[in-house]
Amino acid sequence: MRARDCVRSPMFEGSVKVLLLGSGELGKEVAIEAQRLGAEVVAVDRYDWAPAMHVAHRRYVVDMMNPRAVKSIVRRENPDAVIPEIEAISRDALEDLETEGYFVVPNARAVRIAMNRLELRRFAAVELGLPTTRFAFAENPEEVFAACEKVGYPCLIKPEMSSSGHGHVKLESSSKNAAVEAYSYAVAHSRGRSRRVIVEEFVDLALEFTVLAYRYFDSERIVTEVCEPIEQWRYGEYHYIESWQPPRSDPGVLTRAVEIGRRVAEGLGGVGIYASEVFLTKDGRVLFSEVAPRSHDTGLVTLVTQELSEFAIHARTALGLPVPRPRVVSPGASLAIYTKIGDAWSPEVCGLREALRIPGVDVRIFGKPSTYPGRRMAVVLARGTSVEEALDKVRRASKLIEVRAPR
Ligand SMILES: Nc1ncnc2c1ncn2[C@@H]1O[C@H](COP(=O)(O)OP(=O)(O)O)[C@@H](O)[C@H]1O
Ligand SMILES: [Mg+2]
């Protein structure tokens, strides 16, 4: 394929169409960027009025783990690019669609490998030889204790497939009973019916990076580029809390992180963005952890820091357009807002009057129709003259913002 040169009007014959499988807050930004480039956008998710649906030309609500449902929508729409925007999508559907000739961004194999912790470790640690935490696999209660003993303590047991830290259990010391119990918990929280788990060495983190690497059509070849690493801190939680750019780490560490991001993107191939999660441990190791073959929540910060956000990059790659490496043009930070309230429909995001009085602060409200405890509903972004100043602004603004159930 060659880089695209023309884009016709959306909603007419010959339009350039992208179909998002997953329509969350990250998909919403990708949809906006695709719309800005004149594309026709179709948003699909398992619930109605998911964030990207608010900015799409059409929307579908289906069970995305159901291969027939996914395939029938893609065939009906016949898009130029299918963009998986979440992890929980039928991999059989993506593989069949790719075989039929659909362009799955970045490609179906990458999506399959990235959603499966065991396949991903085999790919990254064994095939590519990248540094990772020590690990072992287990597929029954008998094997799990041996796997923990091999890896050492503390260790972390994770289901083969899950996201947002679901089913992760930390073991502090050697105990067969605790290992078997942890195994049962992990398996019960796995996506699908897998009985397999990975046991990972639990490392003492100094910092985490998200390394955005992407591949795009440049005339007649595919080029790989890597952005400046994003730094992030989770305060011991599994989900993302703060991220910032430009990075402040030692240049030698950053070079190693960038190299990991590049090798993962080149190894998985295709065209699109990859977000590699990389650990910096307190003893100075730089380790590959996992990769999302799509935009990443910590990358929301690029909306205020880079010439092209990760969403603009992803949209351009999917549309077959060139994407020169974006510079970081301002220090910036992001901070995610999670709800503390219980289940509620049409929640309110309040405190905007004071939060938005802080110069350089911006808020992205995702527009989710309902909430539950711990659901991410918005993100605070800020630019500053330094990362410290930007972080100070998002922290101050986030304290003013509150998600409430309507009275
Ligand atoms: N082996 C580990 N040692 C220390 N912390 C870890 C380890 N694995 C994961 N974590 C922490 O948990 C977070 C989520 O883990 P991750 O494997 O990325 O799961 P998920 O797929 O749910 O995002 C990481 O970003 C990191 O903060
Ligand atoms: Mg992760």
Short mmCIF file of C-alpha atoms and ligand atoms in Angstrom, two decimals:
data_model
loop_
_atom_site.label_atom_id
_atom_site.label_comp_id
_atom_site.label_asym_id
_atom_site.label_seq_id
_atom_site.Cartn_x
_atom_site.Cartn_y
_atom_site.Cartn_z
CA MET A 1 0.00 0.00 0.00
CA ARG A 2 1.12 3.54 -0.67
CA ALA A 3 0.51 6.54 1.54
CA ARG A 4 -2.94 8.01 0.85
CA ASP A 5 -3.10 11.25 -1.09
CA CYS A 6 -6.82 12.18 -1.21
CA VAL A 7 -9.79 11.98 1.17
CA ARG A 8 -13.36 12.27 -0.16
CA SER A 9 -16.30 13.75 1.73
CA PRO A 10 -17.64 11.55 4.51
CA MET A 11 -21.15 10.07 4.09
CA PHE A 12 -20.74 9.90 0.32
CA GLU A 13 -19.58 7.16 -2.00
CA GLY A 14 -15.83 6.70 -1.81
CA SER A 15 -15.47 8.19 1.66
CA VAL A 16 -12.60 6.97 3.83
CA LYS A 17 -14.11 5.02 6.66
CA VAL A 18 -12.68 3.92 10.01
CA LEU A 19 -14.50 1.59 12.37
CA LEU A 20 -13.62 1.64 16.06
CA LEU A 21 -14.04 -1.58 18.01
CA GLY A 22 -14.31 -0.06 21.47
CA SER A 23 -15.59 3.46 21.95
CA GLY A 24 -14.12 4.63 25.24
CA GLU A 25 -12.37 7.90 26.03
CA LEU A 26 -9.31 6.96 24.00
CA GLY A 27 -11.45 5.94 21.04
CA LYS A 28 -13.28 9.25 21.34
CA GLU A 29 -10.06 11.19 20.77
CA VAL A 30 -9.12 8.92 17.85
CA ALA A 31 -12.59 9.50 16.37
CA ILE A 32 -12.18 13.28 16.68
CA GLU A 33 -8.80 13.16 14.97
CA ALA A 34 -10.13 10.94 12.17
CA GLN A 35 -13.08 13.34 11.71
CA ARG A 36 -10.66 16.25 11.49
CA LEU A 37 -8.99 14.49 8.59
CA GLY A 38 -12.32 14.08 6.82
CA ALA A 39 -12.92 10.41 7.61
CA GLU A 40 -16.27 8.76 8.19
CA VAL A 41 -16.27 7.24 11.67
CA VAL A 42 -18.25 4.26 12.95
CA ALA A 43 -18.15 3.55 16.70
CA VAL A 44 -18.89 0.14 18.23
CA ASP A 45 -19.11 -0.83 21.89
CA ARG A 46 -21.03 -3.08 24.24
CA TYR A 47 -23.07 -0.21 25.72
CA ASP A 48 -24.88 2.72 24.16
CA TRP A 49 -23.54 6.27 24.19
CA ALA A 50 -20.01 5.18 24.97
CA PRO A 51 -17.68 8.21 24.66
CA ALA A 52 -16.65 7.80 20.99
CA MET A 53 -20.29 7.34 19.93
CA HIS A 54 -20.92 11.00 20.72
CA VAL A 55 -18.53 12.05 17.95
CA ALA A 56 -19.09 9.30 15.37
CA HIS A 57 -21.27 9.27 12.24
CA ARG A 58 -22.87 5.96 13.22
CA ARG A 59 -22.83 3.64 16.18
CA TYR A 60 -23.53 0.00 16.99
CA VAL A 61 -24.04 -1.69 20.34
CA VAL A 62 -22.96 -5.33 20.38
CA ASP A 63 -21.14 -7.92 22.46
CA MET A 64 -17.61 -7.55 21.11
CA MET A 65 -16.52 -10.95 22.36
CA ASN A 66 -19.09 -12.44 19.94
CA PRO A 67 -17.24 -13.09 16.66
CA ARG A 68 -20.39 -13.23 14.54
CA ALA A 69 -21.64 -9.90 15.83
CA VAL A 70 -18.31 -8.18 15.22
CA LYS A 71 -17.85 -9.66 11.76
CA SER A 72 -21.35 -8.86 10.57
CA ILE A 73 -20.98 -5.19 11.48
CA VAL A 74 -17.57 -4.88 9.85
CA ARG A 75 -18.79 -6.60 6.68
CA ARG A 76 -21.87 -4.40 6.54
CA GLU A 77 -19.82 -1.21 6.97
CA ASN A 78 -16.85 -2.33 4.86
CA PRO A 79 -14.42 0.17 6.46
CA ASP A 80 -10.97 1.08 5.18
CA ALA A 81 -9.54 0.48 8.67
CA VAL A 82 -10.74 -1.48 11.70
CA ILE A 83 -9.25 -0.01 14.89
CA PRO A 84 -9.44 -2.20 18.01
CA GLU A 85 -9.57 0.32 20.85
CA ILE A 86 -10.02 -2.03 23.79
CA GLU A 87 -8.62 -5.42 24.71
CA ALA A 88 -11.84 -7.41 25.13
CA ILE A 89 -12.60 -8.15 21.47
CA SER A 90 -13.05 -11.55 19.84
CA ARG A 91 -9.63 -12.40 18.43
CA ASP A 92 -11.17 -14.94 16.04
CA ALA A 93 -13.24 -12.15 14.52
CA LEU A 94 -10.16 -9.97 13.96
CA GLU A 95 -8.19 -12.83 12.46
CA ASP A 96 -11.03 -13.81 10.10
CA LEU A 97 -11.58 -10.20 9.04
CA GLU A 98 -7.91 -9.75 8.29
CA THR A 99 -7.95 -12.93 6.19
CA GLU A 100 -10.91 -11.50 4.29
CA GLY A 101 -8.74 -8.51 3.42
CA TYR A 102 -9.75 -5.94 6.05
CA PHE A 103 -7.02 -3.69 7.41
CA VAL A 104 -6.90 -4.32 11.17
CA VAL A 105 -4.78 -1.67 12.91
CA PRO A 106 -1.95 -2.50 13.61
CA ASN A 107 -2.69 -6.18 12.76
CA ALA A 108 -4.63 -9.14 14.18
CA ARG A 109 -1.53 -11.02 15.36
CA ALA A 110 -0.34 -8.05 17.42
CA VAL A 111 -3.76 -7.75 19.06
CA ARG A 112 -3.79 -11.48 19.83
CA ILE A 113 -0.29 -11.49 21.33
CA ALA A 114 -0.76 -8.28 23.33
CA MET A 115 -4.01 -9.41 25.01
CA ASN A 116 -2.41 -12.62 26.29
CA ARG A 117 0.24 -12.32 29.01
CA LEU A 118 1.76 -15.72 28.25
CA GLU A 119 2.00 -15.19 24.50
CA LEU A 120 3.36 -11.70 25.09
CA ARG A 121 6.14 -12.94 27.39
CA ARG A 122 7.10 -15.62 24.90
CA PHE A 123 7.27 -12.96 22.20
CA ALA A 124 9.09 -10.26 24.19
CA ALA A 125 11.40 -12.24 26.47
CA VAL A 126 12.06 -15.37 24.43
CA GLU A 127 11.71 -14.26 20.79
CA LEU A 128 13.01 -10.69 21.07
CA GLY A 129 15.21 -11.30 24.12
CA LEU A 130 14.03 -8.11 25.84
CA PRO A 131 14.70 -7.66 29.57
CA THR A 132 11.57 -8.41 31.67
CA THR A 133 10.82 -9.35 35.25
CA ARG A 134 11.62 -12.99 36.10
CA PHE A 135 8.57 -15.09 35.33
CA ALA A 136 7.09 -18.58 35.16
CA PHE A 137 3.80 -19.98 33.86
CA ALA A 138 1.35 -22.31 35.59
CA GLU A 139 -1.87 -23.94 34.49
CA ASN A 140 -3.09 -25.80 37.54
CA PRO A 141 -2.91 -25.50 41.34
CA GLU A 142 -0.06 -28.05 41.50
CA GLU A 143 2.17 -26.02 39.19
CA VAL A 144 1.55 -22.63 40.74
CA PHE A 145 3.56 -23.12 43.92
CA ALA A 146 6.58 -24.39 41.97
CA ALA A 147 6.28 -21.34 39.69
CA CYS A 148 6.29 -19.00 42.72
CA GLU A 149 9.28 -20.79 44.23
CA LYS A 150 11.15 -20.48 40.96
CA VAL A 151 10.43 -16.76 40.61
CA GLY A 152 11.00 -15.88 44.27
CA TYR A 153 9.19 -13.48 46.64
CA PRO A 154 7.47 -11.12 46.57
CA CYS A 155 5.78 -12.23 43.36
CA LEU A 156 2.64 -11.31 41.47
CA ILE A 157 0.20 -13.81 40.01
CA LYS A 158 -1.79 -12.57 37.01
CA PRO A 159 -4.39 -14.33 34.86
CA GLU A 160 -3.45 -15.08 31.26
CA MET A 161 -6.01 -12.55 30.07
CA SER A 162 -7.34 -9.57 31.99
CA SER A 163 -6.95 -5.81 32.12
CA SER A 164 -6.94 -3.01 34.72
CA GLY A 165 -5.22 -5.22 37.27
CA HIS A 166 -8.14 -7.68 37.45
CA GLY A 167 -7.19 -10.92 39.14
CA HIS A 168 -3.69 -9.82 40.18
CA VAL A 169 -2.52 -11.18 43.53
CA LYS A 170 0.72 -10.36 45.30
CA LEU A 171 2.40 -13.05 47.40
CA GLU A 172 4.86 -11.83 50.01
CA SER A 173 6.40 -15.13 51.06
CA SER A 174 6.54 -18.85 50.43
CA SER A 175 3.23 -20.58 51.26
CA LYS A 176 1.67 -23.37 49.24
CA ASN A 177 -1.84 -22.60 50.53
CA ALA A 178 -1.56 -18.91 49.72
CA ALA A 179 -0.24 -19.73 46.23
CA VAL A 180 -3.13 -22.08 45.49
CA GLU A 181 -5.65 -19.57 46.81
CA ALA A 182 -4.09 -16.81 44.72
CA TYR A 183 -4.20 -19.07 41.68
CA SER A 184 -7.96 -19.70 42.14
CA TYR A 185 -8.59 -15.98 42.52
CA ALA A 186 -6.58 -15.13 39.39
CA VAL A 187 -8.32 -17.79 37.31
CA ALA A 188 -11.75 -16.69 38.54
CA HIS A 189 -10.97 -13.14 37.37
CA SER A 190 -9.60 -14.12 33.99
CA ARG A 191 -11.30 -12.97 30.80
CA GLY A 192 -12.60 -16.11 29.10
CA ARG A 193 -12.14 -19.61 30.49
CA SER A 194 -8.35 -19.82 30.69
CA ARG A 195 -6.80 -21.74 33.61
CA ARG A 196 -3.32 -20.38 32.90
CA VAL A 197 -1.49 -17.72 34.90
CA ILE A 198 1.85 -15.96 34.84
CA VAL A 199 3.86 -15.57 38.04
CA GLU A 200 6.07 -12.49 37.92
CA GLU A 201 8.82 -11.27 40.15
CA PHE A 202 7.40 -8.23 42.00
CA VAL A 203 9.86 -5.41 41.44
CA ASP A 204 10.37 -2.23 43.43
CA LEU A 205 9.45 0.49 40.93
CA ALA A 206 11.23 3.82 40.70
CA LEU A 207 9.10 4.98 37.76
CA GLU A 208 7.06 3.70 34.84
CA PHE A 209 7.30 4.73 31.20
CA THR A 210 4.88 4.53 28.35
CA VAL A 211 6.85 4.40 25.13
CA LEU A 212 4.73 5.27 22.11
CA ALA A 213 6.13 3.78 18.93
CA TYR A 214 4.28 3.78 15.64
CA ARG A 215 4.51 2.51 12.11
CA TYR A 216 3.15 4.37 9.12
CA PHE A 217 3.11 4.34 5.34
CA ASP A 218 5.65 6.73 3.94
CA SER A 219 5.35 6.61 0.14
CA GLU A 220 5.94 2.93 -0.52
CA ARG A 221 7.60 1.74 2.66
CA ILE A 222 6.62 1.40 6.30
CA VAL A 223 8.58 3.53 8.76
CA THR A 224 8.86 3.04 12.55
CA GLU A 225 9.19 6.09 14.81
CA VAL A 226 9.32 6.40 18.60
CA CYS A 227 8.06 9.38 20.62
CA GLU A 228 9.82 10.79 23.66
CA PRO A 229 8.88 8.48 26.55
CA ILE A 230 5.99 9.47 28.77
CA GLU A 231 6.69 9.09 32.48
CA GLN A 232 3.94 7.95 34.83
CA TRP A 233 3.31 7.14 38.46
CA ARG A 234 0.51 5.01 39.89
CA TYR A 235 1.00 5.45 43.66
CA GLY A 236 0.94 1.68 44.10
CA GLU A 237 -2.43 1.32 42.33
CA TYR A 238 -2.90 -0.79 39.23
CA HIS A 239 -4.52 1.96 37.18
CA TYR A 240 -2.94 5.07 35.76
CA ILE A 241 -3.05 8.22 37.88
CA GLU A 242 -0.46 10.75 36.71
CA SER A 243 1.62 11.03 33.56
CA TRP A 244 3.87 13.75 32.17
CA GLN A 245 6.24 14.76 29.40
CA PRO A 246 9.03 15.53 28.63
CA PRO A 247 10.71 12.77 30.62
CA ARG A 248 13.13 13.74 33.37
CA SER A 249 15.02 10.45 33.65
CA ASP A 250 18.63 9.81 32.93
CA PRO A 251 19.33 9.84 29.13
CA GLY A 252 20.84 6.35 29.28
CA VAL A 253 17.65 4.96 30.83
CA LEU A 254 15.50 6.76 28.24
CA THR A 255 17.56 5.34 25.39
CA ARG A 256 16.97 1.83 26.70
CA ALA A 257 13.23 2.48 27.05
CA VAL A 258 13.00 3.86 23.50
CA GLU A 259 14.90 0.86 22.17
CA ILE A 260 12.42 -1.50 23.85
CA GLY A 261 9.47 0.42 22.34
CA ARG A 262 11.03 0.32 18.88
CA ARG A 263 11.82 -3.39 18.97
CA VAL A 264 8.32 -4.28 20.16
CA ALA A 265 6.69 -2.23 17.38
CA GLU A 266 8.99 -3.66 14.73
CA GLY A 267 8.50 -7.19 16.06
CA LEU A 268 4.72 -6.94 16.02
CA GLY A 269 4.69 -5.17 12.65
CA GLY A 270 1.71 -3.76 10.76
CA VAL A 271 0.73 -0.10 10.72
CA GLY A 272 -0.50 1.82 13.79
CA ILE A 273 0.59 2.90 17.25
CA TYR A 274 2.02 0.71 20.01
CA ALA A 275 2.24 1.78 23.65
CA SER A 276 4.86 -0.23 25.52
CA GLU A 277 4.77 -0.12 29.32
CA VAL A 278 8.33 -0.12 30.62
CA PHE A 279 9.46 -0.34 34.25
CA LEU A 280 12.41 1.43 35.81
CA THR A 281 13.26 -0.45 39.00
CA LYS A 282 14.93 1.03 42.05
CA ASP A 283 18.01 -1.08 41.29
CA GLY A 284 18.27 0.57 37.86
CA ARG A 285 16.82 -2.12 35.59
CA VAL A 286 14.77 -1.06 32.54
CA LEU A 287 12.23 -3.82 31.87
CA PHE A 288 9.56 -4.38 29.26
CA SER A 289 6.23 -5.06 30.99
CA GLU A 290 3.46 -5.12 28.40
CA VAL A 291 2.23 -3.43 25.23
CA ALA A 292 -1.10 -2.05 24.03
CA PRO A 293 -1.42 -2.15 20.24
CA ARG A 294 -3.41 1.10 20.36
CA SER A 295 -3.37 4.45 22.15
CA HIS A 296 -2.80 4.38 25.90
CA ASP A 297 -4.53 6.12 28.81
CA THR A 298 -1.27 7.61 30.12
CA GLY A 299 -0.81 9.05 26.62
CA LEU A 300 -3.73 11.47 27.18
CA VAL A 301 -0.97 13.87 28.23
CA THR A 302 0.16 14.09 24.60
CA LEU A 303 -2.98 16.14 23.93
CA VAL A 304 -1.14 19.05 25.54
CA THR A 305 2.51 18.16 25.05
CA GLN A 306 3.17 16.88 21.53
CA GLU A 307 2.78 18.43 18.08
CA LEU A 308 0.64 15.39 17.29
CA SER A 309 -1.16 13.59 20.11
CA GLU A 310 -1.06 9.80 20.27
CA PHE A 311 -4.63 9.91 18.93
CA ALA A 312 -3.70 12.01 15.92
CA ILE A 313 -0.81 9.62 15.28
CA HIS A 314 -3.07 6.59 15.49
CA ALA A 315 -5.72 8.14 13.22
CA ARG A 316 -3.14 9.16 10.63
CA THR A 317 -1.51 5.74 10.55
CA ALA A 318 -4.94 4.10 10.15
CA LEU A 319 -5.82 6.43 7.29
CA GLY A 320 -2.53 5.62 5.55
CA LEU A 321 -1.11 9.11 5.98
CA PRO A 322 2.47 10.13 6.80
CA VAL A 323 3.35 10.85 10.43
CA PRO A 324 6.70 12.57 10.97
CA ARG A 325 7.95 12.23 14.55
CA PRO A 326 6.19 14.84 16.71
CA ARG A 327 8.24 17.08 19.00
CA VAL A 328 7.29 17.76 22.60
CA VAL A 329 6.38 21.46 22.39
CA SER A 330 5.40 22.11 26.01
CA PRO A 331 5.95 20.45 29.37
CA GLY A 332 2.63 18.99 30.47
CA ALA A 333 0.90 16.62 32.85
CA SER A 334 -2.30 14.60 33.12
CA LEU A 335 -4.23 13.27 36.09
CA ALA A 336 -7.13 10.83 35.80
CA ILE A 337 -10.39 11.38 37.69
CA TYR A 338 -12.04 8.25 39.06
CA THR A 339 -15.43 8.16 40.77
CA LYS A 340 -15.79 7.41 44.44
CA ILE A 341 -19.59 7.28 44.34
CA GLY A 342 -21.62 4.12 43.77
CA ASP A 343 -23.57 3.15 40.66
CA ALA A 344 -25.29 6.14 39.11
CA TRP A 345 -26.80 7.18 35.79
CA SER A 346 -25.99 10.55 34.19
CA PRO A 347 -23.41 11.54 36.80
CA GLU A 348 -22.26 15.16 37.07
CA VAL A 349 -18.67 16.33 36.88
CA CYS A 350 -18.53 19.33 39.21
CA GLY A 351 -15.99 21.89 40.35
CA LEU A 352 -15.18 23.10 36.85
CA ARG A 353 -15.63 26.78 37.72
CA GLU A 354 -12.66 26.79 40.09
CA ALA A 355 -10.56 24.15 38.33
CA LEU A 356 -10.67 25.90 34.96
CA ARG A 357 -9.67 29.22 36.49
CA ILE A 358 -6.15 27.83 36.80
CA PRO A 359 -4.27 29.02 33.68
CA GLY A 360 -3.07 26.20 31.47
CA VAL A 361 -5.56 23.68 32.90
CA ASP A 362 -7.96 21.80 30.67
CA VAL A 363 -10.47 19.05 31.46
CA ARG A 364 -11.68 16.29 29.15
CA ILE A 365 -15.01 14.91 30.29
CA PHE A 366 -15.61 11.54 28.69
CA GLY A 367 -19.42 11.72 28.73
CA LYS A 368 -19.99 8.18 29.99
CA PRO A 369 -23.72 7.68 30.55
CA SER A 370 -23.30 5.96 33.91
CA THR A 371 -20.70 5.31 36.55
CA TYR A 372 -19.68 2.78 39.20
CA PRO A 373 -17.06 2.98 41.96
CA GLY A 374 -13.61 3.46 40.50
CA ARG A 375 -14.76 4.28 36.96
CA ARG A 376 -12.64 6.81 35.11
CA MET A 377 -14.84 9.71 34.07
CA ALA A 378 -12.51 12.56 33.11
CA VAL A 379 -8.91 13.64 32.90
CA VAL A 380 -7.26 16.87 33.94
CA LEU A 381 -4.54 18.18 31.64
CA ALA A 382 -2.16 21.08 32.10
CA ARG A 383 0.70 22.78 30.40
CA GLY A 384 3.38 24.55 32.40
CA THR A 385 6.80 26.08 32.03
CA SER A 386 8.13 22.89 33.63
CA VAL A 387 6.81 19.40 34.37
CA GLU A 388 6.77 20.35 38.08
CA GLU A 389 4.52 23.31 37.39
CA ALA A 390 2.21 21.26 35.15
CA LEU A 391 1.98 18.51 37.79
CA ASP A 392 1.21 21.08 40.45
CA LYS A 393 -1.62 22.46 38.30
CA VAL A 394 -3.27 19.11 37.58
CA ARG A 395 -3.02 18.14 41.24
CA ARG A 396 -4.63 21.40 42.37
CA ALA A 397 -7.34 21.21 39.72
CA SER A 398 -8.14 17.57 40.39
CA LYS A 399 -8.77 18.31 44.09
CA LEU A 400 -11.51 20.72 42.98
CA ILE A 401 -13.22 18.26 40.68
CA GLU A 402 -15.75 15.79 41.90
CA VAL A 403 -18.05 13.31 40.23
CA ARG A 404 -21.51 13.32 41.79
CA ALA A 405 -24.74 11.43 41.39
CA PRO A 406 -27.47 13.83 40.27
CA ARG A 407 -29.75 14.91 43.09
N1 LIG B 1 5.95 -7.46 38.30
C1 LIG B 1 5.54 -6.31 38.80
N2 LIG B 1 6.21 -5.71 39.82
C2 LIG B 1 5.78 -4.52 40.34
N3 LIG B 1 4.69 -3.87 39.92
C3 LIG B 1 3.99 -4.41 38.91
C4 LIG B 1 4.37 -5.65 38.31
N4 LIG B 1 3.48 -5.93 37.34
C5 LIG B 1 2.58 -4.95 37.35
N5 LIG B 1 2.88 -4.02 38.28
C6 LIG B 1 2.12 -2.78 38.54
O1 LIG B 1 0.76 -2.99 38.20
C7 LIG B 1 0.39 -2.18 37.08
C8 LIG B 1 -0.59 -2.95 36.18
O2 LIG B 1 0.04 -4.14 35.74
P1 LIG B 1 -0.12 -4.66 34.25
O3 LIG B 1 0.64 -5.92 34.09
O4 LIG B 1 0.23 -3.55 33.31
O5 LIG B 1 -1.65 -5.01 34.19
P2 LIG B 1 -2.83 -4.49 33.27
O6 LIG B 1 -2.74 -5.35 32.05
O7 LIG B 1 -4.03 -4.76 34.07
O8 LIG B 1 -2.56 -3.06 32.95
C9 LIG B 1 1.69 -1.81 36.42
O9 LIG B 1 1.58 -0.63 35.66
C10 LIG B 1 2.60 -1.66 37.63
O10 LIG B 1 2.37 -0.44 38.30
MG MG B 2 -0.77 -2.30 32.03
#
